[in-house]
Coordinates of C-alpha atoms in Angstrom, one line a residue:
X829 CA 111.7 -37.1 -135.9
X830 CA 110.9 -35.6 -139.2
X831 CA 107.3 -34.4 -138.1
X832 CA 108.5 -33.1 -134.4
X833 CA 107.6 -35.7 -132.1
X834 CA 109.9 -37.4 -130.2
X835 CA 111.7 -40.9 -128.9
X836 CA 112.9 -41.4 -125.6
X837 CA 115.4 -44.3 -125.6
X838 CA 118.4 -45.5 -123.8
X839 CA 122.4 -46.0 -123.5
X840 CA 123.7 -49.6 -123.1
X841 CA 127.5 -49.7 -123.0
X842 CA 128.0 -46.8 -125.1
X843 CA 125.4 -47.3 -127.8
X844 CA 122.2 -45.3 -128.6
X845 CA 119.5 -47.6 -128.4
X846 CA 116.0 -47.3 -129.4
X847 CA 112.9 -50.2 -129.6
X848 CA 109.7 -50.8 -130.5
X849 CA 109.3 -47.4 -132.8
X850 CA 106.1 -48.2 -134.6
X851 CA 106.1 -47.5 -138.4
X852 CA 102.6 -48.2 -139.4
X853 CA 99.5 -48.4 -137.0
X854 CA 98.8 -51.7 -135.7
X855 CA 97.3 -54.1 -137.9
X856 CA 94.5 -55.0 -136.0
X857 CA 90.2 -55.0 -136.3
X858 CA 89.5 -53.6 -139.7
X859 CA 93.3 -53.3 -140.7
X860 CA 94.5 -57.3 -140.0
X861 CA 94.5 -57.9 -144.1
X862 CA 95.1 -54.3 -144.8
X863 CA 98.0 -52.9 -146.8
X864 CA 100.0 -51.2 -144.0
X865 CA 98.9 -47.5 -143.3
X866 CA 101.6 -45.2 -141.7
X867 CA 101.4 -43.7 -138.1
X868 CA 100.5 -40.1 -137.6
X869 CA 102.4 -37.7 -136.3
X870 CA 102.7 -36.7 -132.5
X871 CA 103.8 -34.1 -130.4
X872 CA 105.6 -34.9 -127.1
X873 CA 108.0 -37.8 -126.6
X874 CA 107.2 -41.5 -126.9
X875 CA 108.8 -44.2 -124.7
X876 CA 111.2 -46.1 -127.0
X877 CA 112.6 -48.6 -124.5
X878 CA 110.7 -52.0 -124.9
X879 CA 110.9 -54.3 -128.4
X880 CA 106.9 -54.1 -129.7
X881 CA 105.1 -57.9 -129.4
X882 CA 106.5 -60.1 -132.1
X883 CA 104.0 -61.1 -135.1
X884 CA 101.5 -63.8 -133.7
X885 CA 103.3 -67.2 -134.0
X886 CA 103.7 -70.4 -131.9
X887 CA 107.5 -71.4 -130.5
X888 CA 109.4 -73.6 -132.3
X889 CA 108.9 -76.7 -130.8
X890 CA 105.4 -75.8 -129.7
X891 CA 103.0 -78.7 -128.2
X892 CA 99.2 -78.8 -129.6
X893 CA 98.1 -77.1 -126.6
X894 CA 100.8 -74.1 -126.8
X895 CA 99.8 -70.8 -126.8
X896 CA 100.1 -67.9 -128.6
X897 CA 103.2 -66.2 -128.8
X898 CA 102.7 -61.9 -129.6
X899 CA 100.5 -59.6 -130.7
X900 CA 99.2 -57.8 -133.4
X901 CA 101.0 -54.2 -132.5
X902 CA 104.0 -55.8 -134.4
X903 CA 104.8 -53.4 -136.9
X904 CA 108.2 -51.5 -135.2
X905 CA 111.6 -51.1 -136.2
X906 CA 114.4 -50.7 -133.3
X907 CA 117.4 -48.6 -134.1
X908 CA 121.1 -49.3 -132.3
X909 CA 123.5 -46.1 -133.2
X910 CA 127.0 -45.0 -132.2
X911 CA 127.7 -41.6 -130.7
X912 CA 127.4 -39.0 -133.3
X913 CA 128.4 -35.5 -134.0
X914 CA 125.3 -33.5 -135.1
X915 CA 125.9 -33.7 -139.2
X916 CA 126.6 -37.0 -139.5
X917 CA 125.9 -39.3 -142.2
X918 CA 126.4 -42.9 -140.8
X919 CA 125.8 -45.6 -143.2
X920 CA 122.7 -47.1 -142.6
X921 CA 121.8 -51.5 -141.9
X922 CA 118.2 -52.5 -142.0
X923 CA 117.9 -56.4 -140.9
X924 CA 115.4 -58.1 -141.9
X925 CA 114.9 -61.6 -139.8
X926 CA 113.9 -64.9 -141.3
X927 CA 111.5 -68.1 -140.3
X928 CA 109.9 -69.2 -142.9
X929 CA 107.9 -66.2 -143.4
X930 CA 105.6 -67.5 -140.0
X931 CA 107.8 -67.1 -137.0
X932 CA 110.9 -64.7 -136.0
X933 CA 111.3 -61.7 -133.9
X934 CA 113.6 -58.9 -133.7
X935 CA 113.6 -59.4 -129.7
X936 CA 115.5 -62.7 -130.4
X937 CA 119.0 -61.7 -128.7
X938 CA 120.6 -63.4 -131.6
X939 CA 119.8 -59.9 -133.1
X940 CA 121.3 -57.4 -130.8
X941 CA 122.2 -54.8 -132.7
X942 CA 124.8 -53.5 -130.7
X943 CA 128.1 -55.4 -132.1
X944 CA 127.7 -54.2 -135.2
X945 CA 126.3 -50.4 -134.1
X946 CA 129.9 -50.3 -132.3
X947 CA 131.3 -50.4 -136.4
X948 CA 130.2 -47.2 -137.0
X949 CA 126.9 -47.9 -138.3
X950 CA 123.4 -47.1 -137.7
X951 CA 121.7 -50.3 -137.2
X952 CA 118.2 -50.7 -138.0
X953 CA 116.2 -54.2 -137.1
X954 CA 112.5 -54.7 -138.6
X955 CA 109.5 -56.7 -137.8
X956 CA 106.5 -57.8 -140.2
X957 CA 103.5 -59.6 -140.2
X958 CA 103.7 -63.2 -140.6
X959 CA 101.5 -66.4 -141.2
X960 CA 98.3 -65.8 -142.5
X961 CA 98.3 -61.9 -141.4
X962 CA 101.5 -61.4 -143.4
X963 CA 101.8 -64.2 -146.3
X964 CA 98.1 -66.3 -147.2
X965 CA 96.3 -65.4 -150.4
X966 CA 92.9 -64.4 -150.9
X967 CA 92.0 -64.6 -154.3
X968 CA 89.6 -62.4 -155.5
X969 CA 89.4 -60.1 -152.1
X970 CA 92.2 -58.5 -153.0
X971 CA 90.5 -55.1 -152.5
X972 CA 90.3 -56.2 -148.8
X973 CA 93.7 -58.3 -148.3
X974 CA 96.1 -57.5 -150.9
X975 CA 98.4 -59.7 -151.8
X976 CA 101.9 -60.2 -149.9
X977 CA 101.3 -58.0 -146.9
X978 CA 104.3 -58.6 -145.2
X979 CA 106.1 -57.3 -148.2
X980 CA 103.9 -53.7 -148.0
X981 CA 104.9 -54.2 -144.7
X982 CA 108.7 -54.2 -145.2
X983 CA 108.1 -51.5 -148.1
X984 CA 106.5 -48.8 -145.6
X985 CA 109.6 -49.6 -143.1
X986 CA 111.9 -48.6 -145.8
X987 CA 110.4 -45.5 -146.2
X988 CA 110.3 -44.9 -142.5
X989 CA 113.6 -45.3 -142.3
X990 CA 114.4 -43.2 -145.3
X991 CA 112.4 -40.1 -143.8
X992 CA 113.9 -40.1 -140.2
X993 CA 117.1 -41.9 -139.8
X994 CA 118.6 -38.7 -140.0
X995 CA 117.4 -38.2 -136.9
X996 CA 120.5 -40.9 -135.3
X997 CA 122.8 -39.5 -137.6
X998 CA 122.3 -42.7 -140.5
X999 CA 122.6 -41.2 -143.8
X1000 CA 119.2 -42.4 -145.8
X1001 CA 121.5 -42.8 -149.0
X1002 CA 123.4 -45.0 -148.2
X1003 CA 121.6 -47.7 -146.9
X1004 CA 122.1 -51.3 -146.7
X1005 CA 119.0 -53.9 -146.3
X1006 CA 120.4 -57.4 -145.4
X1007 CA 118.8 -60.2 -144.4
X1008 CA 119.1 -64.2 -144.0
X1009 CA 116.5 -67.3 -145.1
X1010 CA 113.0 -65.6 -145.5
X1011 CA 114.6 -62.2 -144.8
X1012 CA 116.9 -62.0 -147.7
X1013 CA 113.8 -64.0 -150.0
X1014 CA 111.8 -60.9 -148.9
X1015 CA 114.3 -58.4 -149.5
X1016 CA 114.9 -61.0 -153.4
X1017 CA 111.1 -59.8 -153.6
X1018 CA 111.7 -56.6 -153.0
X1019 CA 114.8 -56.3 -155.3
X1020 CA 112.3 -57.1 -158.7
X1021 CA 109.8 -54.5 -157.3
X1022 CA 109.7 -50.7 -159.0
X1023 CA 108.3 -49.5 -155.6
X1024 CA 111.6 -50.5 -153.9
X1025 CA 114.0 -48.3 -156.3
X1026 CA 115.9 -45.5 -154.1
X1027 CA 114.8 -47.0 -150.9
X1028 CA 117.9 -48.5 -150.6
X1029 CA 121.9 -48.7 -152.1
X1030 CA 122.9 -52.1 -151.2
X1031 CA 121.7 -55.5 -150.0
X1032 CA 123.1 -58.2 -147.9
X1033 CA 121.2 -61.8 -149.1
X1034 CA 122.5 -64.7 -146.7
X1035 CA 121.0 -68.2 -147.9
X1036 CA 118.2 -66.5 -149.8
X1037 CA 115.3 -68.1 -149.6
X1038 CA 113.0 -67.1 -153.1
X1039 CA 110.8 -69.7 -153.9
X1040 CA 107.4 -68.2 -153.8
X1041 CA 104.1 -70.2 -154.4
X1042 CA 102.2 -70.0 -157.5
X1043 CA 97.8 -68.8 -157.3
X1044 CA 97.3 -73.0 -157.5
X1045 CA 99.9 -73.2 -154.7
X1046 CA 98.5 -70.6 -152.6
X1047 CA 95.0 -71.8 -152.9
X1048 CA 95.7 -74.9 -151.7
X1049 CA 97.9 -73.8 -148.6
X1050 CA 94.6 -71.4 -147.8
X1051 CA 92.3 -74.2 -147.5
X1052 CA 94.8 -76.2 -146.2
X1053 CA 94.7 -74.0 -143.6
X1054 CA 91.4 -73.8 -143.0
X1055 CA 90.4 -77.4 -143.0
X1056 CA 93.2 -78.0 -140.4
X1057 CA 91.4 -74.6 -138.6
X1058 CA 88.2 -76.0 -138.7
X1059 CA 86.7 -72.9 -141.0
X1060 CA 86.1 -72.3 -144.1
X1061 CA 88.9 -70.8 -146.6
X1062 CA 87.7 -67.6 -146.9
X1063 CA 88.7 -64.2 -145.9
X1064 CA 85.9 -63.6 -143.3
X1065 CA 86.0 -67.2 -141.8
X1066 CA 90.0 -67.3 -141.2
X1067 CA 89.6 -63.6 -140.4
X1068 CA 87.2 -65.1 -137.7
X1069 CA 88.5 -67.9 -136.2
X1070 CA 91.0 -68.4 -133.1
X1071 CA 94.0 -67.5 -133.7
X1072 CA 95.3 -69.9 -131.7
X1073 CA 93.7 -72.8 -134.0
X1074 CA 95.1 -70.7 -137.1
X1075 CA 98.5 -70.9 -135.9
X1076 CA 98.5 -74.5 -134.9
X1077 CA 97.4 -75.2 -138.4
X1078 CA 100.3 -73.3 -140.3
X1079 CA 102.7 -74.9 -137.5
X1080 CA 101.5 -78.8 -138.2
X1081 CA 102.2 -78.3 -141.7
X1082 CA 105.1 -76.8 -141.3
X1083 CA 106.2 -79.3 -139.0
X1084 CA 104.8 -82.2 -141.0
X1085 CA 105.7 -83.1 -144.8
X1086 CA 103.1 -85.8 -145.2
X1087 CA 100.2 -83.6 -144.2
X1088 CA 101.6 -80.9 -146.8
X1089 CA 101.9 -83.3 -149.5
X1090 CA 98.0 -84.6 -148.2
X1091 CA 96.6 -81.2 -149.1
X1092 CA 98.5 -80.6 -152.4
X1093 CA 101.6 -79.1 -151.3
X1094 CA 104.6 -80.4 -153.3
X1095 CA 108.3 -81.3 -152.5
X1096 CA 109.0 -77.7 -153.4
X1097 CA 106.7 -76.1 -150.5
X1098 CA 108.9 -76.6 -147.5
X1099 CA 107.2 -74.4 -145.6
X1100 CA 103.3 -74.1 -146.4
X1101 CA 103.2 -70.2 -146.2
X1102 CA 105.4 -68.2 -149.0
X1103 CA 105.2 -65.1 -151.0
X1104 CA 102.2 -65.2 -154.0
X1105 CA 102.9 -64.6 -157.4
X1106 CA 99.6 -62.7 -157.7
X1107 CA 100.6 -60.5 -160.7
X1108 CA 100.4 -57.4 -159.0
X1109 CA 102.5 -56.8 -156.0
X1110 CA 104.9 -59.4 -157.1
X1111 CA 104.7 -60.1 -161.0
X1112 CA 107.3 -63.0 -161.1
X1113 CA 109.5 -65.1 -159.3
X1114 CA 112.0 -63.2 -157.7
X1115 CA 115.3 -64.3 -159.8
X1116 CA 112.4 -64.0 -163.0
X1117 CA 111.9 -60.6 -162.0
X1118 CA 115.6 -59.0 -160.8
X1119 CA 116.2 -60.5 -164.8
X1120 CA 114.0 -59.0 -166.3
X1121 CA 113.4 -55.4 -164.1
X1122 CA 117.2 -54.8 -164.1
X1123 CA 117.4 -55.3 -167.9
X1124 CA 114.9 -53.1 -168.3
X1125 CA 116.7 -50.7 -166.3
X1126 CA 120.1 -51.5 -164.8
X1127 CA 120.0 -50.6 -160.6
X1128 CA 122.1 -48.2 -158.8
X1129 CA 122.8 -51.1 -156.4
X1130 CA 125.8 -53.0 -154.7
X1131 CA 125.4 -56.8 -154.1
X1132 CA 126.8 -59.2 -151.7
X1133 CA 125.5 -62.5 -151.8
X1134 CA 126.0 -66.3 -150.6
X1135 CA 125.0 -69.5 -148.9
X1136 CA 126.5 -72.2 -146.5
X1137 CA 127.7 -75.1 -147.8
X1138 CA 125.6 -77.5 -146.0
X1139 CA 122.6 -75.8 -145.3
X1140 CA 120.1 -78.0 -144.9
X1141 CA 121.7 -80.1 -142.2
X1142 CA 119.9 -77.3 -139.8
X1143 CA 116.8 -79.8 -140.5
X1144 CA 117.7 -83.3 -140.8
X1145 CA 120.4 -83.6 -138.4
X1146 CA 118.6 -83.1 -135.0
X1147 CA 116.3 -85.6 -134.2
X1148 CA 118.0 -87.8 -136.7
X1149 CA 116.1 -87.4 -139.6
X1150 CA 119.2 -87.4 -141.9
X1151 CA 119.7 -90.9 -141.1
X1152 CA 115.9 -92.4 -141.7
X1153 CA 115.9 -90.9 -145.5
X1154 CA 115.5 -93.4 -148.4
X1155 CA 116.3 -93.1 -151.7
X1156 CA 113.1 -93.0 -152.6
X1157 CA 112.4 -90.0 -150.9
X1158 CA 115.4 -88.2 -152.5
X1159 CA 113.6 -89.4 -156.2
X1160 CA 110.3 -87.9 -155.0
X1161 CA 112.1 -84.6 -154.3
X1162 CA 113.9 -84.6 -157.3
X1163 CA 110.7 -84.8 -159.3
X1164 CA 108.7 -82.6 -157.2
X1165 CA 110.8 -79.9 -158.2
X1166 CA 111.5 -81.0 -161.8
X1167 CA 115.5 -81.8 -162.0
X1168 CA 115.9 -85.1 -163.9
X1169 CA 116.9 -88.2 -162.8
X1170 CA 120.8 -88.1 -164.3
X1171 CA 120.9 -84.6 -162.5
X1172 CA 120.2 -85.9 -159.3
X1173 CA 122.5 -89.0 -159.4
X1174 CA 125.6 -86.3 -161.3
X1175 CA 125.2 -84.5 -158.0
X1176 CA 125.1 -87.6 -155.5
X1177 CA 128.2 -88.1 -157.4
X1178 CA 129.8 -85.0 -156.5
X1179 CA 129.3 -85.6 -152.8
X1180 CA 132.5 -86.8 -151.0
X1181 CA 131.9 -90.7 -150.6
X1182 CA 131.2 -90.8 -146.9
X1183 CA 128.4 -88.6 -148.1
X1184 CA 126.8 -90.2 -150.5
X1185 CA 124.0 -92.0 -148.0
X1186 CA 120.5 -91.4 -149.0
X1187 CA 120.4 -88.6 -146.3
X1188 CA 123.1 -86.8 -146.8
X1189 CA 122.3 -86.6 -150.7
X1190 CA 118.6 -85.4 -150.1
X1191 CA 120.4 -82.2 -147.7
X1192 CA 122.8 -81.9 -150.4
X1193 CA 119.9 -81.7 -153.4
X1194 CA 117.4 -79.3 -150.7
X1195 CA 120.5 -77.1 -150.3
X1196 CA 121.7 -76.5 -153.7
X1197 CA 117.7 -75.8 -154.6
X1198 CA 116.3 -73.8 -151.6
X1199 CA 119.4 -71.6 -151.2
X1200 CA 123.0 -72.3 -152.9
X1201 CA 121.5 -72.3 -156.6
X1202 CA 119.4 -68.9 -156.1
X1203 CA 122.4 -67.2 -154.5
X1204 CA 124.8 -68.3 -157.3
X1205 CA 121.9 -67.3 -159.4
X1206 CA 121.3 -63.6 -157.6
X1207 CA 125.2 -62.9 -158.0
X1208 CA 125.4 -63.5 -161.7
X1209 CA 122.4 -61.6 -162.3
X1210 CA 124.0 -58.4 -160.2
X1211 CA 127.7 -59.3 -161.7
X1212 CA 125.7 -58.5 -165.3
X1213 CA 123.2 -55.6 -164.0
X1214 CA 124.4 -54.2 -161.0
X1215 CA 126.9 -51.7 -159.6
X1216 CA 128.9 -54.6 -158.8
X1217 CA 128.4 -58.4 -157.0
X1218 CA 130.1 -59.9 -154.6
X1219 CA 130.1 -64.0 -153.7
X1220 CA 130.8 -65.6 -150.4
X1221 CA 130.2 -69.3 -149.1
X1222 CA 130.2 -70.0 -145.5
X1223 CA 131.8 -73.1 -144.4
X1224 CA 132.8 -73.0 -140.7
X1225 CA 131.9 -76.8 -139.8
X1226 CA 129.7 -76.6 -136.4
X1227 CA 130.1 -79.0 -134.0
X1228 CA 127.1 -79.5 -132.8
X1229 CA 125.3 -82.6 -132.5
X1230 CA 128.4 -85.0 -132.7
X1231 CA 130.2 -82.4 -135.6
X1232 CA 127.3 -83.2 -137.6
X1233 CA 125.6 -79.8 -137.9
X1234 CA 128.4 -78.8 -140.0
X1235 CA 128.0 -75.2 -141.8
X1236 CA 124.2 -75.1 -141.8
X1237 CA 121.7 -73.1 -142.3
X1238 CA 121.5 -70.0 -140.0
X1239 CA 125.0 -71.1 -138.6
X1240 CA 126.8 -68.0 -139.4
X1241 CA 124.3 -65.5 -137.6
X1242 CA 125.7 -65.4 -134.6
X1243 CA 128.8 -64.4 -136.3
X1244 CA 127.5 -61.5 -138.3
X1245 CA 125.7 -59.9 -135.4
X1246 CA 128.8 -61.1 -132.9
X1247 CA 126.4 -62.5 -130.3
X1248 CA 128.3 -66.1 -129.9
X1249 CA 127.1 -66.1 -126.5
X1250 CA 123.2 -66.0 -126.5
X1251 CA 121.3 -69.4 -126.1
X1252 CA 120.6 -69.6 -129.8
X1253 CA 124.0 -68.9 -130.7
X1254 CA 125.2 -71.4 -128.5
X1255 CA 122.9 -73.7 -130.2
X1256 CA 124.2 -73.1 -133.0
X1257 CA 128.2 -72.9 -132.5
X1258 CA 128.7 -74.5 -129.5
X1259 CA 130.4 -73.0 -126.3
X1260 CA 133.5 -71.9 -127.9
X1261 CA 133.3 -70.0 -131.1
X1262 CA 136.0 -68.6 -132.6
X1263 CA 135.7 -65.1 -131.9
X1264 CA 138.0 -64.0 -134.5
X1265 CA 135.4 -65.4 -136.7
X1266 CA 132.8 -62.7 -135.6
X1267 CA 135.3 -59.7 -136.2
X1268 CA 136.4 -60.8 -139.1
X1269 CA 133.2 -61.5 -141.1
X1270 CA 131.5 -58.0 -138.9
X1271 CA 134.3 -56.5 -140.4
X1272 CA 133.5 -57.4 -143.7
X1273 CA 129.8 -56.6 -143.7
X1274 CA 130.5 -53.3 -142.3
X1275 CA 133.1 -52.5 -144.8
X1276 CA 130.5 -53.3 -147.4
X1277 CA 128.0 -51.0 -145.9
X1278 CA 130.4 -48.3 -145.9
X1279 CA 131.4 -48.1 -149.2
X1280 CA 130.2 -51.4 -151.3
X1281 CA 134.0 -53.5 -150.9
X1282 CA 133.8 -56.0 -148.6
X1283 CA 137.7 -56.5 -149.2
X1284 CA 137.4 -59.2 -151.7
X1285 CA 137.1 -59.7 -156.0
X1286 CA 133.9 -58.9 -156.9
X1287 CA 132.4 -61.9 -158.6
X1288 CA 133.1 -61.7 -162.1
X1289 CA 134.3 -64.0 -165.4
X1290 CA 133.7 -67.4 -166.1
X1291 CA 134.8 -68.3 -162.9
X1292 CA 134.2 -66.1 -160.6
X1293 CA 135.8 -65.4 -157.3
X1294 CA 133.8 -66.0 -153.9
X1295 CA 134.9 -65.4 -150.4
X1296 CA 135.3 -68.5 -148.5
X1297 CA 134.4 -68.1 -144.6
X1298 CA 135.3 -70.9 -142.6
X1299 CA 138.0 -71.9 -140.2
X1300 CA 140.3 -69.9 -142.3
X1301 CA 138.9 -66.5 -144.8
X1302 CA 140.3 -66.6 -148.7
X1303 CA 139.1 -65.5 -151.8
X1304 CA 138.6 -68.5 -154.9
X1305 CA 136.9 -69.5 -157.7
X1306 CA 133.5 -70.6 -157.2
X1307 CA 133.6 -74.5 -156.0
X1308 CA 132.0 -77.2 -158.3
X1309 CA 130.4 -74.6 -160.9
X1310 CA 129.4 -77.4 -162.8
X1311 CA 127.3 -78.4 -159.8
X1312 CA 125.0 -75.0 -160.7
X1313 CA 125.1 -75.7 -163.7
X1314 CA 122.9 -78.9 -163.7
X1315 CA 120.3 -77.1 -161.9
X1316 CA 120.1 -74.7 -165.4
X1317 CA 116.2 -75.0 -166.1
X1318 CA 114.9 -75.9 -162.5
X1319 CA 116.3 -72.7 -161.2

């Protein structure tokens, strides 16, 4: 590396691979709430062969009496290169993972980078802390646990990456940060933040997730927290407690809409932990901020940017949930997050007639506001600011759970990383994938790495062209703009 120590890694079928490279000293003891402080140099060589503990977090489907999942050394990148002559200047992918900004690993095998290394490209993967460590507010400690410290997390990982990738042969300047969900709302963040300029050339946002909680919001997921916790909401109380009882509490209202809305947590809050607001670290809401930082001062940067067209299905199709909504629900929504009554009811009506039930419109309305609305939103603000913007909407129809999964949310991950085969993305696709799928669209990312042309229009004019990715890959004008168009002062 840059300061002389050294990694010891390994080959796997012809790629360079590296794990668990810390890139800031473990956030433990005195540093838990601490803005990330980088690691010091060392002399020898390091073992770089095992993935670091994943940020604390709880499975999935975790039972009350679950435990603990990681470990606070979580702060690691992993690198996956291709052979390379000394010289080289690879382009450069830095994946950041999504869950809600409380769970997700790099270990997950969905994330192998190794598919895509095998492009040509130096692929870097990223952890950060999450839950309270990573994402819940303390107002008026901030001189003791600033604000958004999984975002200073993802910062100082940048800027590891820009001071030794050289060392695989990535070239620092042209880097590409992509990410899906949480991951590309991080990376949103990032995007409207001064610190971020130069740390990276282009960005990859799939089904960006930017909604961010306001100083009321926050408060009232920190002591929802802490009542569920059993402590008091304060810094040295939550710092305090079992982490184990921390965790259960962000996991029951994550799991549990009632109990969020019981504590003060809207229809909005889908998840009860979110980047802050706080006027500092982030100043405004991301699509706020890319507005008004890139007027300011136009970005040297490339962006691709898109959704799936049925993204919420990821959450109200198993277990059946999409079949127990009523309409009622879908009005309470609607309000929660301010679109109008006539709105709501203009977009039930766009909704092909065998999916008009109450359920079906409530995924349709949480789609078009958690993800498709801020990624048409993202693309027009790059199409005016930016180097250039390209559009793409996924819309390869899972078959999963009867054919009902459709194209939902996280559905074309184990495309982009071409790991069809791993027990997530079998979960997701089902046992036979269409592998010319994963080329193509690998292909495509790649080819946008390289050189900022994915090998479509960019997304320009009053209707602009996005890349459709389903059973079949063409290049048309944006579906339904009128559809974004009613979401014009929610979003």
């Amino acid at each position: 590396l840059a300061h002389g120590g050294q990694l010891r890694g390994l080959w796997e079928e012809g790629v360079r691979v590296f794990r668990g490279m810390p890139y800031a000293q473990a956030p433990r003891g005195a540093l838990r709430f601490a803005a990330p402080l980088s690691v010091s140099p060392w002399s020898g060589v390091r073992d770089a062969t095992a993935f670091a503990p994943m940020a604390p977090q709880l499975a999935r489907s975790a039972r009350a009496d679950a435990p603990m999942l990681g470990g606070d050394d979580c702060l690691a990148v992993n690198v996956w290169a291709p052979t390379a002559e000394p010289g080289a200047h690879l382009p450069v992918m830095v994946w950041v993972h999504g869950g809600g900004f409380f769970r997700g690993a790099t270990s997950e095998p969905l994330y192998d980078g190794a598919s895509l290394a095998r492009w040509g490209v130096v692929l870097v993967s990223v952890q950060y802390r999450l839950g309270i460590d990573g994402f819940l507010h303390f107002e008026g400690e901030e001189h003791a646990a600033p604000a958004n410290r999984g975002l200073l997390d993802l910062l100082m990982a940048l800027q590891w990456v820009r001071d030794h990738i050289h060392a695989w042969g990535g070239d620092a300047g042209r880097t590409t940060v992509f990410g899906q969900s949480a991951g590309a709302g991080a990376l949103a963040c990032l995007m409207g933040m001064p610190a971020s300029r130069g740390l990276f050339q282009r960005a990859i946002l799939q089904s960006p997730s930017v909604a961010c909680q306001t100083l009321q919001e926050a408060a009232a997921a920190r002591h929802a927290v802490a009542v569920l916790a059993g402590v008091e909401p304060t810094l040295a109380a939550l710092g305090a407690a079992q982490q184990a009882a921390v965790l259960h509490a962000v996991h029951r209202l994550a799991s549990e809409p009632a109990l969020r809305q019981q504590h003060g947590l809207g229809g909005r809050n889908f998840f009860p932990l979110r980047p802050v607001v706080d006027g500092r670290v982030l100043t405004a809401p991301p699509l706020e901020a890319l507005a008004q930082q890139w007027a300011d001062q136009p970005p040297a940067l490339q962006v691709l940017v898109g959704s799936n067209a049925q993204e919420m299905r990821l959450y109200h199709v198993p277990g059946g949930a999409i079949d127990r909504v009523t309409e009622a629900k879908v009005h309470a929504f609607a309000q929660d997050v301010g679109l109008n009554a006539s709105a709501a009811q203009a977009l039930r009506n766009m909704q092909p007639p065998a999916q008009q039930t109450p359920g079906e419109w409530l995924c349709a309305l949480q789609s078009d506001y958690y993800y498709r609305v801020p990624a048409q939103r993202i693309a027009a603000l790059a199409h005016r600011w930016a180097r250039s913007a390209h559009g793409y909407e996924f819309t390869w129809p899972s078959p999963q759970w009867r054919g009902r999964l459709g194209a939902a949310h996280g559905v074309e991950l184990p495309f982009v990383f071409g790991n069809l085969h791993t027990p997530t993305g079998q979960e997701l696709t089902g046992p036979t994938p269409p592998a010319a799928l994963a080329e193509a669209l690998q292909q495509r990312w790649v080819a946008f790495a390289r050189d900022g042309n994915p090998g479509w229009a960019p997304y320009a004019g009053a209707q602009p062209p996005v890349q459709h990715v389903g059973e079949t890959l063409f290049c048309a004008p944006l579906t339904q703009p009128e559809r974004f168009a009613l979401w014009e002062g929610v979003l």
